[in-house]
CSV table of C-alpha atoms in Angstrom, one decimal:
chain,number,residue,atom,x,y,z
A,1,MET,CA,115.9,50.3,124.5
A,2,ASN,CA,115.0,48.5,121.3
A,3,THR,CA,113.8,45.5,123.3
A,4,ARG,CA,111.5,47.8,125.3
A,5,ILE,CA,109.9,49.1,122.1
A,6,LEU,CA,109.6,45.6,120.8
A,7,PHE,CA,107.8,44.5,123.9
A,8,ALA,CA,105.6,47.5,123.8
A,9,LEU,CA,104.6,46.8,120.2
A,10,LEU,CA,104.0,43.1,121.0
A,11,PHE,CA,101.8,44.1,123.9
A,12,LEU,CA,99.8,46.5,121.8
A,13,LEU,CA,99.4,43.8,119.1
A,14,ALA,CA,98.3,41.2,121.6
A,15,THR,CA,95.7,43.7,123.0
A,16,ALA,CA,94.4,44.5,119.5
A,17,VAL,CA,94.1,40.8,118.6
A,18,GLN,CA,92.3,40.1,121.9
A,19,ALA,CA,89.9,43.0,121.3
A,20,GLN,CA,89.0,41.7,117.9
A,21,ASP,CA,88.0,38.3,119.4
A,22,LYS,CA,85.3,39.9,121.4
A,23,TYR,CA,81.9,41.0,120.1
A,24,LEU,CA,79.5,43.0,122.3
A,25,CYS,CA,75.8,43.7,122.4
A,26,LYS,CA,74.7,46.3,124.9
A,27,HIS,CA,71.0,46.6,124.0
A,28,GLY,CA,69.8,43.1,123.1
A,29,HIS,CA,66.2,42.1,122.8
A,30,ILE,CA,64.7,39.3,124.9
A,31,ARG,CA,61.0,38.5,124.6
A,32,PHE,CA,59.0,36.0,126.6
A,33,PHE,CA,55.5,34.9,125.7
A,34,SER,CA,53.0,32.6,127.3
A,35,HIS,CA,49.7,31.6,125.7
A,36,THR,CA,46.7,30.0,127.3
A,37,PRO,CA,43.0,30.2,126.4
A,38,MET,CA,42.6,32.5,129.4
A,39,GLU,CA,45.3,35.1,128.6
A,40,ASP,CA,48.4,35.9,126.6
A,41,ILE,CA,51.4,37.1,128.6
A,42,GLU,CA,54.1,38.9,126.7
A,43,ALA,CA,57.1,41.0,127.9
A,44,HIS,CA,60.0,42.7,126.2
A,45,ASN,CA,63.5,43.6,127.4
A,46,THR,CA,65.6,45.7,125.0
A,47,GLU,CA,68.5,46.2,127.5
A,48,ALA,CA,70.1,42.8,127.6
A,49,ALA,CA,74.0,42.9,127.6
A,50,SER,CA,76.0,40.1,126.1
A,51,VAL,CA,79.5,39.2,125.0
A,52,ILE,CA,80.7,36.5,122.6
A,53,ASN,CA,84.4,35.5,122.3
A,54,THR,CA,84.8,34.2,118.8
A,55,VAL,CA,88.1,32.4,119.7
A,56,THR,CA,87.1,30.6,122.9
A,57,GLY,CA,83.4,30.4,122.1
A,58,GLU,CA,82.5,31.8,125.4
A,59,VAL,CA,79.1,33.5,125.6
A,60,MET,CA,77.8,35.6,128.5
A,61,TYR,CA,74.5,37.4,129.1
A,62,GLN,CA,73.3,39.7,131.8
A,63,VAL,CA,69.7,40.9,132.1
A,64,LEU,CA,67.9,43.2,134.5
A,65,ILE,CA,64.6,41.7,135.5
A,66,LYS,CA,62.9,45.1,135.9
A,67,SER,CA,63.8,46.0,132.3
A,68,PHE,CA,61.1,43.6,131.1
A,69,THR,CA,58.1,45.7,130.1
A,70,PHE,CA,54.5,44.5,129.8
A,71,LYS,CA,51.5,46.0,128.0
A,72,ARG,CA,49.5,45.9,131.3
A,73,ALA,CA,50.9,47.6,134.4
A,74,LEU,CA,49.2,45.0,136.7
A,75,MET,CA,50.9,42.1,134.9
A,76,GLU,CA,54.3,43.8,135.3
A,77,GLU,CA,53.6,44.5,138.9
A,78,HIS,CA,52.7,40.8,139.6
A,79,PHE,CA,55.7,39.6,137.5
A,80,ASN,CA,58.2,41.7,139.6
A,81,GLU,CA,56.6,41.4,143.0
A,82,ASN,CA,54.9,38.0,143.2
A,83,TYR,CA,57.0,35.8,140.8
A,84,MET,CA,60.5,37.1,140.1
A,85,GLU,CA,60.9,39.0,143.4
A,86,SER,CA,63.0,41.4,141.4
A,87,ASP,CA,63.9,43.7,144.3
A,88,MET,CA,65.7,40.7,145.9
A,89,TYR,CA,66.9,39.0,142.6
A,90,PRO,CA,67.4,42.0,140.2
A,91,LYS,CA,69.5,40.2,137.6
A,92,SER,CA,69.5,37.1,135.5
A,93,ASP,CA,72.6,35.8,133.8
A,94,PHE,CA,73.9,33.1,131.5
A,95,LYS,CA,77.5,31.9,131.3
A,96,GLY,CA,78.3,29.3,128.6
A,97,ARG,CA,79.9,28.5,125.3
A,98,ILE,CA,79.2,27.7,121.7
A,99,VAL,CA,79.6,23.9,121.6
A,100,ASN,CA,80.1,23.6,117.8
A,101,LEU,CA,82.5,26.6,117.5
A,102,LYS,CA,84.3,25.0,114.6
A,103,ASP,CA,81.1,25.1,112.5
A,104,VAL,CA,80.9,28.9,112.8
A,105,ASN,CA,83.2,30.8,110.5
A,106,PHE,CA,83.2,34.3,112.0
A,107,ALA,CA,85.4,35.5,109.0
A,108,LYS,CA,82.9,34.5,106.4
A,109,PRO,CA,79.4,36.1,105.9
A,110,GLY,CA,76.6,33.6,106.3
A,111,VAL,CA,74.1,32.1,108.7
A,112,TYR,CA,75.4,29.3,111.0
A,113,LYS,CA,73.6,27.0,113.3
A,114,ALA,CA,75.0,27.3,116.8
A,115,VAL,CA,74.5,25.0,119.8
A,116,ILE,CA,74.9,26.9,123.1
A,117,GLU,CA,75.3,25.3,126.5
A,118,GLY,CA,75.9,26.8,129.9
A,119,ASP,CA,74.4,27.9,133.2
A,120,LEU,CA,71.3,30.0,133.2
A,121,THR,CA,70.5,31.7,136.5
A,122,ILE,CA,67.1,33.2,137.1
A,123,HIS,CA,65.5,34.0,140.5
A,124,ASN,CA,68.8,33.0,142.1
A,125,LYS,CA,68.4,29.4,140.8
A,126,LYS,CA,71.0,28.0,138.4
A,127,ASN,CA,70.3,25.4,135.7
A,128,HIS,CA,72.5,23.9,133.1
A,129,ILE,CA,70.8,24.2,129.7
A,130,THR,CA,71.6,23.4,126.0
A,131,GLN,CA,69.8,25.4,123.3
A,132,ASN,CA,70.0,25.8,119.5
A,133,GLY,CA,70.2,29.1,117.8
A,134,THR,CA,71.7,30.8,114.8
A,135,ILE,CA,74.6,33.3,114.3
A,136,GLU,CA,74.6,35.4,111.2
A,137,VAL,CA,77.9,37.0,110.2
A,138,LYS,CA,77.0,40.2,108.3
A,139,ASP,CA,78.6,43.5,107.6
A,140,GLY,CA,81.2,43.0,110.4
A,141,LYS,CA,78.5,42.3,112.9
A,142,LEU,CA,77.1,39.1,114.5
A,143,LEU,CA,73.3,38.7,114.6
A,144,ALA,CA,72.4,36.0,117.1
A,145,LYS,CA,68.9,34.5,117.4
A,146,ALA,CA,67.5,31.8,119.6
A,147,LYS,CA,64.1,30.5,120.6
A,148,PHE,CA,63.6,28.1,123.5
A,149,SER,CA,61.2,27.4,126.4
A,150,ILE,CA,61.7,27.6,130.1
A,151,ALA,CA,59.5,26.3,132.9
A,152,PRO,CA,59.0,28.8,135.8
A,153,GLN,CA,59.1,25.9,138.4
A,154,ASP,CA,62.7,24.9,137.2
A,155,TYR,CA,63.8,28.3,138.6
A,156,GLY,CA,61.9,28.1,141.9
A,157,ILE,CA,59.1,30.4,140.7
A,158,GLU,CA,55.8,29.3,142.2
A,159,ILE,CA,52.6,30.1,140.4
A,160,PRO,CA,49.6,30.0,142.8
A,161,ALA,CA,46.9,27.5,142.0
A,162,THR,CA,44.3,30.3,141.7
A,163,VAL,CA,46.1,31.9,138.7
A,164,ARG,CA,47.8,28.7,137.2
A,165,ASP,CA,45.3,28.6,134.3
A,166,LYS,CA,46.6,31.9,133.1
A,167,PHE,CA,50.1,30.6,132.6
A,168,ALA,CA,51.4,28.1,130.1
A,169,LYS,CA,53.5,25.4,131.7
A,170,ALA,CA,56.5,26.7,129.8
A,171,MET,CA,57.3,30.2,128.6
A,172,ASP,CA,58.6,30.8,125.1
A,173,VAL,CA,61.8,32.9,125.2
A,174,THR,CA,63.1,34.6,122.0
A,175,VAL,CA,66.6,36.1,122.0
A,176,ASP,CA,67.6,38.6,119.3
A,177,MET,CA,71.0,40.2,119.6
A,178,VAL,CA,73.2,42.4,117.4
A,179,TYR,CA,76.9,42.2,118.3
A,180,GLU,CA,79.6,44.7,117.3
A,181,PRO,CA,83.3,44.2,117.5
A,182,TYR,CA,84.8,45.3,120.8
A,183,LYS,CA,86.7,48.5,120.4
A,184,LYS,CA,89.0,49.5,123.3
B,1,MET,CA,10.0,40.6,151.4
B,2,LYS,CA,11.1,44.3,151.3
B,3,LYS,CA,14.1,43.4,153.5
B,4,THR,CA,15.2,40.6,151.1
B,5,ARG,CA,14.9,43.0,148.1
B,6,MET,CA,17.1,45.5,150.0
B,7,VAL,CA,19.7,42.9,150.7
B,8,LEU,CA,19.7,41.8,147.1
B,9,ILE,CA,20.1,45.4,145.9
B,10,VAL,CA,23.0,46.0,148.3
B,11,LEU,CA,24.7,42.7,147.2
B,12,ALA,CA,24.2,43.6,143.5
B,13,ALA,CA,25.7,47.0,144.1
B,14,LEU,CA,28.7,45.5,145.9
B,15,ALA,CA,29.2,43.0,143.1
B,16,ILE,CA,29.1,45.8,140.5
B,17,LEU,CA,31.5,47.9,142.6
B,18,ALA,CA,33.9,44.9,143.1
B,19,ALA,CA,33.8,44.2,139.3
B,20,GLY,CA,34.5,47.9,138.6
B,21,VAL,CA,37.5,48.0,141.0
B,22,GLY,CA,38.8,44.7,139.5
B,23,LEU,CA,38.5,46.1,135.9
B,24,MET,CA,40.2,49.3,136.9
B,25,MET,CA,43.0,47.4,138.5
B,26,TYR,CA,43.4,45.1,135.5
B,27,TYR,CA,43.5,48.0,133.0
B,28,LYS,CA,45.3,50.5,135.2
B,29,PRO,CA,47.9,52.4,133.1
B,30,HIS,CA,51.6,52.4,133.6
B,31,LYS,CA,53.1,55.1,135.7
B,32,ASP,CA,53.9,58.1,133.5
B,33,PHE,CA,57.5,58.9,134.5
B,34,ALA,CA,57.6,61.9,132.1
B,35,THR,CA,55.0,63.8,134.0
B,36,SER,CA,55.4,62.5,137.6
B,37,THR,CA,57.2,64.5,140.2
B,38,PRO,CA,60.8,63.1,140.7
B,39,ASP,CA,61.3,61.1,143.8
B,40,VAL,CA,65.1,61.3,143.4
B,41,ARG,CA,67.2,64.1,141.8
B,42,ILE,CA,70.7,63.0,141.1
B,43,THR,CA,73.7,63.7,138.8
B,44,ALA,CA,74.9,60.9,136.4
B,45,GLU,CA,78.2,60.9,138.2
B,46,ALA,CA,76.7,60.5,141.7
B,47,PHE,CA,74.3,57.9,140.3
B,48,THR,CA,77.1,55.7,138.9
B,49,LYS,CA,79.2,56.2,142.1
B,50,ALA,CA,76.3,55.1,144.3
B,51,PHE,CA,75.9,51.8,142.4
B,52,ASP,CA,79.7,51.3,142.3
B,53,ALA,CA,80.0,51.8,146.1
B,54,ASP,CA,77.2,49.5,147.1
B,55,GLU,CA,75.0,48.0,144.4
B,56,VAL,CA,72.6,46.3,146.9
B,57,ASN,CA,71.9,49.6,148.7
B,58,ALA,CA,71.7,51.5,145.5
B,59,THR,CA,69.2,49.0,144.1
B,60,TRP,CA,67.0,49.4,147.2
B,61,ALA,CA,67.3,53.2,147.0
B,62,TYR,CA,66.7,53.8,143.3
B,63,VAL,CA,65.1,50.6,141.8
B,64,LYS,CA,62.6,49.5,144.5
B,65,GLY,CA,59.2,51.0,144.3
B,66,ASP,CA,59.5,52.2,140.7
B,67,LYS,CA,60.7,55.7,141.8
B,68,THR,CA,60.8,58.5,139.3
B,69,ILE,CA,64.5,59.4,138.9
B,70,LEU,CA,65.6,62.8,137.5
B,71,VAL,CA,69.2,62.4,136.3
B,72,THR,CA,71.3,65.3,135.1
B,73,GLY,CA,74.4,64.6,133.0
B,74,THR,CA,76.5,65.1,129.9
B,75,VAL,CA,75.6,63.2,126.7
B,76,ALA,CA,78.4,60.7,125.9
B,77,GLU,CA,76.6,59.1,122.9
B,78,VAL,CA,73.2,58.5,121.4
B,79,GLY,CA,72.5,55.1,119.9
B,80,SER,CA,69.6,53.5,118.0
B,81,ASP,CA,68.8,50.0,116.8
B,82,LYS,CA,66.9,48.4,113.9
B,83,ASP,CA,63.7,48.4,115.9
B,84,GLY,CA,63.8,52.1,116.4
B,85,ASN,CA,64.8,52.0,120.1
B,86,VAL,CA,66.9,55.0,121.1
B,87,ASP,CA,69.3,55.1,124.1
B,88,VAL,CA,71.0,58.2,125.4
B,89,VAL,CA,74.2,57.4,127.3
B,90,LEU,CA,75.2,59.9,130.0
B,91,ALA,CA,78.8,60.1,131.2
B,92,GLY,CA,79.3,59.1,134.8
B,93,GLY,CA,82.3,59.0,137.0
B,94,LYS,CA,85.8,58.2,135.5
B,95,GLU,CA,85.9,54.7,137.0
B,96,THR,CA,82.2,54.2,137.8
B,97,GLY,CA,80.6,53.9,134.3
B,98,THR,CA,77.7,55.5,132.5
B,99,VAL,CA,73.9,55.9,132.7
B,100,SER,CA,72.0,54.4,129.7
B,101,CYS,CA,68.5,55.9,129.2
B,102,ALA,CA,66.1,54.1,126.9
B,103,MET,CA,63.8,56.8,125.6
B,104,MET,CA,60.0,56.5,125.3
B,105,PRO,CA,58.7,56.2,121.7
B,106,ASP,CA,57.5,59.9,121.5
B,107,GLU,CA,60.8,61.1,122.9
B,108,ARG,CA,63.0,59.3,120.4
B,109,GLU,CA,63.2,61.9,117.6
B,110,ARG,CA,64.1,64.7,120.0
B,111,ALA,CA,66.7,62.5,121.7
B,112,LYS,CA,68.3,61.6,118.3
B,113,LYS,CA,69.2,65.3,117.8
B,114,LEU,CA,71.2,65.4,121.1
B,115,MET,CA,74.9,65.9,120.6
B,116,PRO,CA,77.8,64.5,122.7
B,117,GLY,CA,78.8,67.0,125.3
B,118,GLU,CA,75.3,68.5,125.7
B,119,ARG,CA,74.0,68.8,129.2
B,120,VAL,CA,70.6,67.2,129.7
B,121,ARG,CA,68.0,66.2,132.3
B,122,ILE,CA,66.3,62.9,131.9
B,123,LYS,CA,63.4,61.5,133.8
B,124,GLY,CA,62.7,57.8,133.9
B,125,GLN,CA,62.7,54.5,135.8
B,126,CYS,CA,65.9,52.9,137.0
B,127,THR,CA,66.0,49.1,136.6
B,128,GLY,CA,69.5,48.5,138.1
B,129,ARG,CA,73.1,48.2,136.8
B,130,VAL,CA,74.8,45.8,134.4
B,131,GLU,CA,78.6,45.3,134.5
B,132,LEU,CA,79.2,42.6,131.9
B,133,ILE,CA,80.7,45.0,129.3
B,134,ASP,CA,81.0,48.3,131.0
B,135,LYS,CA,79.5,49.4,134.3
B,136,GLN,CA,76.2,50.9,133.2
B,137,VAL,CA,73.2,52.0,135.2
B,138,ILE,CA,70.0,51.3,133.2
B,139,MET,CA,67.0,53.6,133.0
B,140,ILE,CA,63.9,52.8,130.9
B,141,ARG,CA,60.7,54.7,130.0
B,142,CYS,CA,62.8,57.9,129.8
B,143,ALA,CA,61.8,61.4,128.7
B,144,LEU,CA,63.8,64.6,128.4
B,145,ALA,CA,62.9,67.0,131.2
B,146,GLU,CA,62.8,70.7,131.0
B,147,GLU,CA,64.7,73.1,133.2
B,148,GLU,CA,62.7,73.9,136.4
């Protein structure tokens, strides 16, 4: 009987420790921006979901393409129908890890540089990427920020020649996430 | 001479018309989900169950075509972030997750006053389901809907 209680306690402890390893963000902000002399294109998505495992360094993102909102309805329509084909490919995801995990002290408040590498899938096309960002440990939360560029053609997104002048060759992507400890 | 002038006038009128249509298209406003007639009326439980049973079919049924979805459910929680965004989370099925509704700016103050357990009706646009953390059907451009 005592052994059973001991096992039960150990199991609960293990679950609790595992839960503290994970930090979640359910409503992360991703912005993309493209500037050309012809036109600025900007979209925001405030519904990005992400998980960071502070022990393994594993980082995952999941984003719904239709959650990107534009100022102009026509731009949003073209983005979804002509370029991202969001009815066919409704999600984008990233699965990777923090390469320099030992440089980030999740127990001590501060801003740490983080190098993230992994597979980014957009428009059903997967690419291995490495990007720099920061992780701030503050008030028991993790504030992650990153800024990088992606080229639409790397993800099989064709821009017709007639509108190519309106698009920059690479789009600036800004990631701004607030992670909270996972509570089961 | 008279014929040429007529042709020029017609061409000029067509060019102005085309430019007008082009400008109207370019500046056309977003669909107002708050005031549009719902294309789909569904409970939060049935909504989450539909995505859980067959996500591809549910995406085609509820996401494609930017349909106005009227979802009825019980408030599980109301959350806000540093940028002022407010999300109302509706309880779904026991194993099938929740519905997260991102409220329009002019709906946020009213939404913040909602209490867990309250029964609400929310209109908006469904953009799909994420399952990375919990299973969650996502709605954006949401507004609280009155009883009909």
